[in-house]
C-alpha positions as a LaTeX table, in Angstrom:
\begin{tabular}{lrrr}
\hline
Residue & $x$ (\AA) & $y$ (\AA) & $z$ (\AA) \\
\hline
Unk1 & $-44.30$ & $-42.08$ & 48.06 \\
Unk2 & $-45.87$ & $-38.66$ & 48.49 \\
Unk3 & $-47.80$ & $-36.80$ & 45.84 \\
Unk4 & $-46.16$ & $-33.50$ & 44.87 \\
Unk5 & $-48.27$ & $-30.36$ & 45.30 \\
Unk6 & $-50.26$ & $-29.81$ & 42.16 \\
Unk7 & $-51.64$ & $-26.37$ & 43.14 \\
Unk8 & $-49.73$ & $-23.08$ & 42.86 \\
Unk9 & $-52.19$ & $-20.45$ & 44.21 \\
Unk10 & $-55.80$ & $-19.45$ & 44.74 \\
Unk11 & $-57.41$ & $-17.62$ & 41.82 \\
Unk12 & $-60.83$ & $-17.01$ & 43.36 \\
Unk13 & $-63.35$ & $-18.39$ & 45.78 \\
Unk14 & $-67.10$ & $-17.90$ & 46.05 \\
Unk15 & $-69.13$ & $-16.31$ & 48.82 \\
Unk16 & $-72.86$ & $-16.86$ & 48.92 \\
Unk17 & $-74.43$ & $-13.65$ & 50.19 \\
Unk18 & $-77.86$ & $-12.25$ & 51.00 \\
Unk19 & $-77.24$ & $-9.06$ & 49.01 \\
Unk20 & $-74.56$ & $-8.63$ & 46.37 \\
Unk21 & $-75.04$ & $-4.85$ & 46.53 \\
Unk22 & $-74.52$ & $-4.69$ & 50.32 \\
Unk23 & $-71.51$ & $-7.03$ & 50.10 \\
Unk24 & $-69.83$ & $-4.97$ & 47.37 \\
Unk25 & $-70.43$ & $-1.76$ & 49.32 \\
Unk26 & $-68.99$ & $-3.26$ & 52.53 \\
Unk27 & $-65.83$ & $-4.76$ & 51.01 \\
Unk28 & $-65.20$ & $-1.58$ & 48.99 \\
Unk29 & $-65.55$ & 0.62 & 52.09 \\
Unk30 & $-63.85$ & $-1.72$ & 54.57 \\
Unk31 & $-61.00$ & $-3.13$ & 52.49 \\
Unk32 & $-60.81$ & $-1.11$ & 49.27 \\
Unk33 & $-61.81$ & $-4.03$ & 47.06 \\
Unk34 & $-63.03$ & $-3.21$ & 43.56 \\
Unk35 & $-66.38$ & $-4.49$ & 42.33 \\
Unk36 & $-66.00$ & $-6.04$ & 38.89 \\
Unk37 & $-68.68$ & $-7.31$ & 36.52 \\
Unk38 & $-67.97$ & $-10.32$ & 34.31 \\
Unk39 & $-69.69$ & $-13.10$ & 32.32 \\
Unk40 & $-73.42$ & $-12.45$ & 32.14 \\
Unk41 & $-73.45$ & $-9.58$ & 34.64 \\
Unk42 & $-72.01$ & $-11.60$ & 37.53 \\
Unk43 & $-70.19$ & $-9.66$ & 40.27 \\
Unk44 & $-66.90$ & $-10.20$ & 42.05 \\
Unk45 & $-64.63$ & $-8.36$ & 44.46 \\
Unk46 & $-61.16$ & $-7.89$ & 42.98 \\
Unk47 & $-57.94$ & $-7.32$ & 44.94 \\
Unk48 & $-54.31$ & $-8.05$ & 44.09 \\
Unk49 & $-54.29$ & $-10.97$ & 41.67 \\
Unk50 & $-57.36$ & $-12.64$ & 43.17 \\
Unk51 & $-61.09$ & $-12.18$ & 43.35 \\
Unk52 & $-64.08$ & $-13.28$ & 45.38 \\
Unk53 & $-67.00$ & $-14.27$ & 43.17 \\
Unk54 & $-70.40$ & $-13.48$ & 44.65 \\
Unk55 & $-73.52$ & $-15.64$ & 44.46 \\
Unk56 & $-76.78$ & $-14.35$ & 45.85 \\
Unk57 & $-78.79$ & $-16.79$ & 47.96 \\
Unk58 & $-81.32$ & $-18.56$ & 45.74 \\
Unk59 & $-79.67$ & $-17.25$ & 42.56 \\
Unk60 & $-76.41$ & $-19.19$ & 42.67 \\
Unk61 & $-74.43$ & $-19.88$ & 39.50 \\
Unk62 & $-74.04$ & $-23.55$ & 38.53 \\
Unk63 & $-72.11$ & $-25.49$ & 39.51 \\
Unk64 & $-72.23$ & $-24.42$ & 43.13 \\
Unk65 & $-71.48$ & $-25.67$ & 46.62 \\
Unk66 & $-73.76$ & $-28.48$ & 47.71 \\
Unk67 & $-75.35$ & $-26.36$ & 50.46 \\
Unk68 & $-74.61$ & $-22.68$ & 49.73 \\
Unk69 & $-75.35$ & $-20.56$ & 52.78 \\
Unk70 & $-74.83$ & $-16.86$ & 53.43 \\
Unk71 & $-72.54$ & $-16.25$ & 56.39 \\
Unk72 & $-70.69$ & $-19.58$ & 56.38 \\
Unk73 & $-67.34$ & $-18.18$ & 55.16 \\
Unk74 & $-64.20$ & $-17.90$ & 57.28 \\
Unk75 & $-61.06$ & $-16.76$ & 55.48 \\
Unk76 & $-57.80$ & $-14.86$ & 55.89 \\
Unk77 & $-56.56$ & $-11.98$ & 53.74 \\
Unk78 & $-52.92$ & $-10.85$ & 53.83 \\
Unk79 & $-52.21$ & $-7.12$ & 53.67 \\
Unk80 & $-48.96$ & $-5.24$ & 53.22 \\
Unk81 & $-50.57$ & $-2.19$ & 54.85 \\
Unk82 & $-49.47$ & $-1.99$ & 58.49 \\
Unk83 & $-52.09$ & $-3.49$ & 60.80 \\
Unk84 & $-52.24$ & $-0.28$ & 62.88 \\
Unk85 & $-53.27$ & 1.62 & 59.72 \\
Unk86 & $-55.91$ & $-1.01$ & 58.93 \\
Unk87 & $-57.28$ & $-0.85$ & 62.49 \\
Unk88 & $-57.51$ & 2.95 & 62.33 \\
Unk89 & $-59.31$ & 2.73 & 58.97 \\
Unk90 & $-61.78$ & 0.12 & 60.23 \\
Unk91 & $-62.54$ & 2.22 & 63.31 \\
Unk92 & $-63.01$ & 5.34 & 61.15 \\
Unk93 & $-65.50$ & 3.35 & 59.06 \\
Unk94 & $-67.25$ & 2.19 & 62.27 \\
Unk95 & $-66.48$ & $-1.44$ & 61.47 \\
Unk96 & $-66.25$ & $-3.47$ & 64.66 \\
Unk97 & $-63.10$ & $-5.48$ & 65.23 \\
Unk98 & $-64.27$ & $-8.74$ & 66.75 \\
Unk99 & $-60.85$ & $-9.96$ & 67.91 \\
Unk100 & $-57.36$ & $-8.60$ & 67.65 \\
Unk101 & $-54.74$ & $-7.83$ & 67.08 \\
Unk102 & $-53.66$ & $-11.39$ & 67.84 \\
Unk103 & $-50.83$ & $-13.61$ & 66.66 \\
Unk104 & $-51.73$ & $-16.52$ & 64.38 \\
Unk105 & $-50.00$ & $-18.99$ & 62.08 \\
Unk106 & $-50.55$ & $-18.65$ & 58.34 \\
Unk107 & $-49.52$ & $-20.68$ & 55.32 \\
Unk108 & $-46.19$ & $-18.84$ & 55.08 \\
Unk109 & $-45.48$ & $-18.40$ & 58.80 \\
Unk110 & $-46.45$ & $-16.09$ & 61.67 \\
Unk111 & $-49.22$ & $-13.52$ & 61.24 \\
Unk112 & $-50.62$ & $-10.65$ & 63.28 \\
Unk113 & $-54.36$ & $-10.48$ & 62.66 \\
Unk114 & $-57.63$ & $-8.71$ & 63.33 \\
Unk115 & $-61.04$ & $-10.24$ & 62.69 \\
Unk116 & $-64.16$ & $-8.52$ & 61.38 \\
Unk117 & $-67.54$ & $-9.73$ & 60.13 \\
Unk118 & $-69.12$ & $-8.77$ & 56.83 \\
Unk119 & $-72.86$ & $-8.04$ & 56.42 \\
Unk120 & $-73.66$ & $-11.78$ & 56.26 \\
Unk121 & $-71.57$ & $-12.65$ & 59.31 \\
Unk122 & $-68.67$ & $-14.20$ & 57.39 \\
Unk123 & $-65.52$ & $-14.09$ & 59.50 \\
Unk124 & $-62.78$ & $-12.10$ & 57.75 \\
Unk125 & $-59.25$ & $-12.29$ & 59.13 \\
Unk126 & $-56.99$ & $-9.44$ & 57.99 \\
Unk127 & $-53.32$ & $-10.13$ & 58.61 \\
Unk128 & $-49.79$ & $-8.86$ & 58.31 \\
Unk129 & $-47.02$ & $-11.38$ & 57.77 \\
Unk130 & $-44.58$ & $-11.19$ & 60.68 \\
Unk131 & $-41.00$ & $-11.19$ & 59.47 \\
Unk132 & $-38.04$ & $-12.25$ & 61.59 \\
Unk133 & $-36.20$ & $-9.29$ & 63.11 \\
\hline
\end{tabular}
């Protein structure tokens, strides 16, 4: 007997960063994310119906990961903006594309992706869903 999926979607995840200010500036400039302030002055990056909560190294909010470390993140973000437009924007912002475009497999099927690094070295995959022709 298999257990049915009990999870519907991701609401947020946490990145531990060296500088919340530098991280907010980067994600705003690179990906158009909005910096939001919530509960006790904490900061997050909002986009779509999700957010990335930010913890600064040494000032993490409890509870936290067992070994929070800046630069240990590796995640994929789906965009409806054409990848060519994203690439042009990243280049205009002088943000280095580490790899891509390349084809990958995502949770919902094929992706075309580019990879960048944020100020802490987290690997950020930005992808378009590839639809069948």
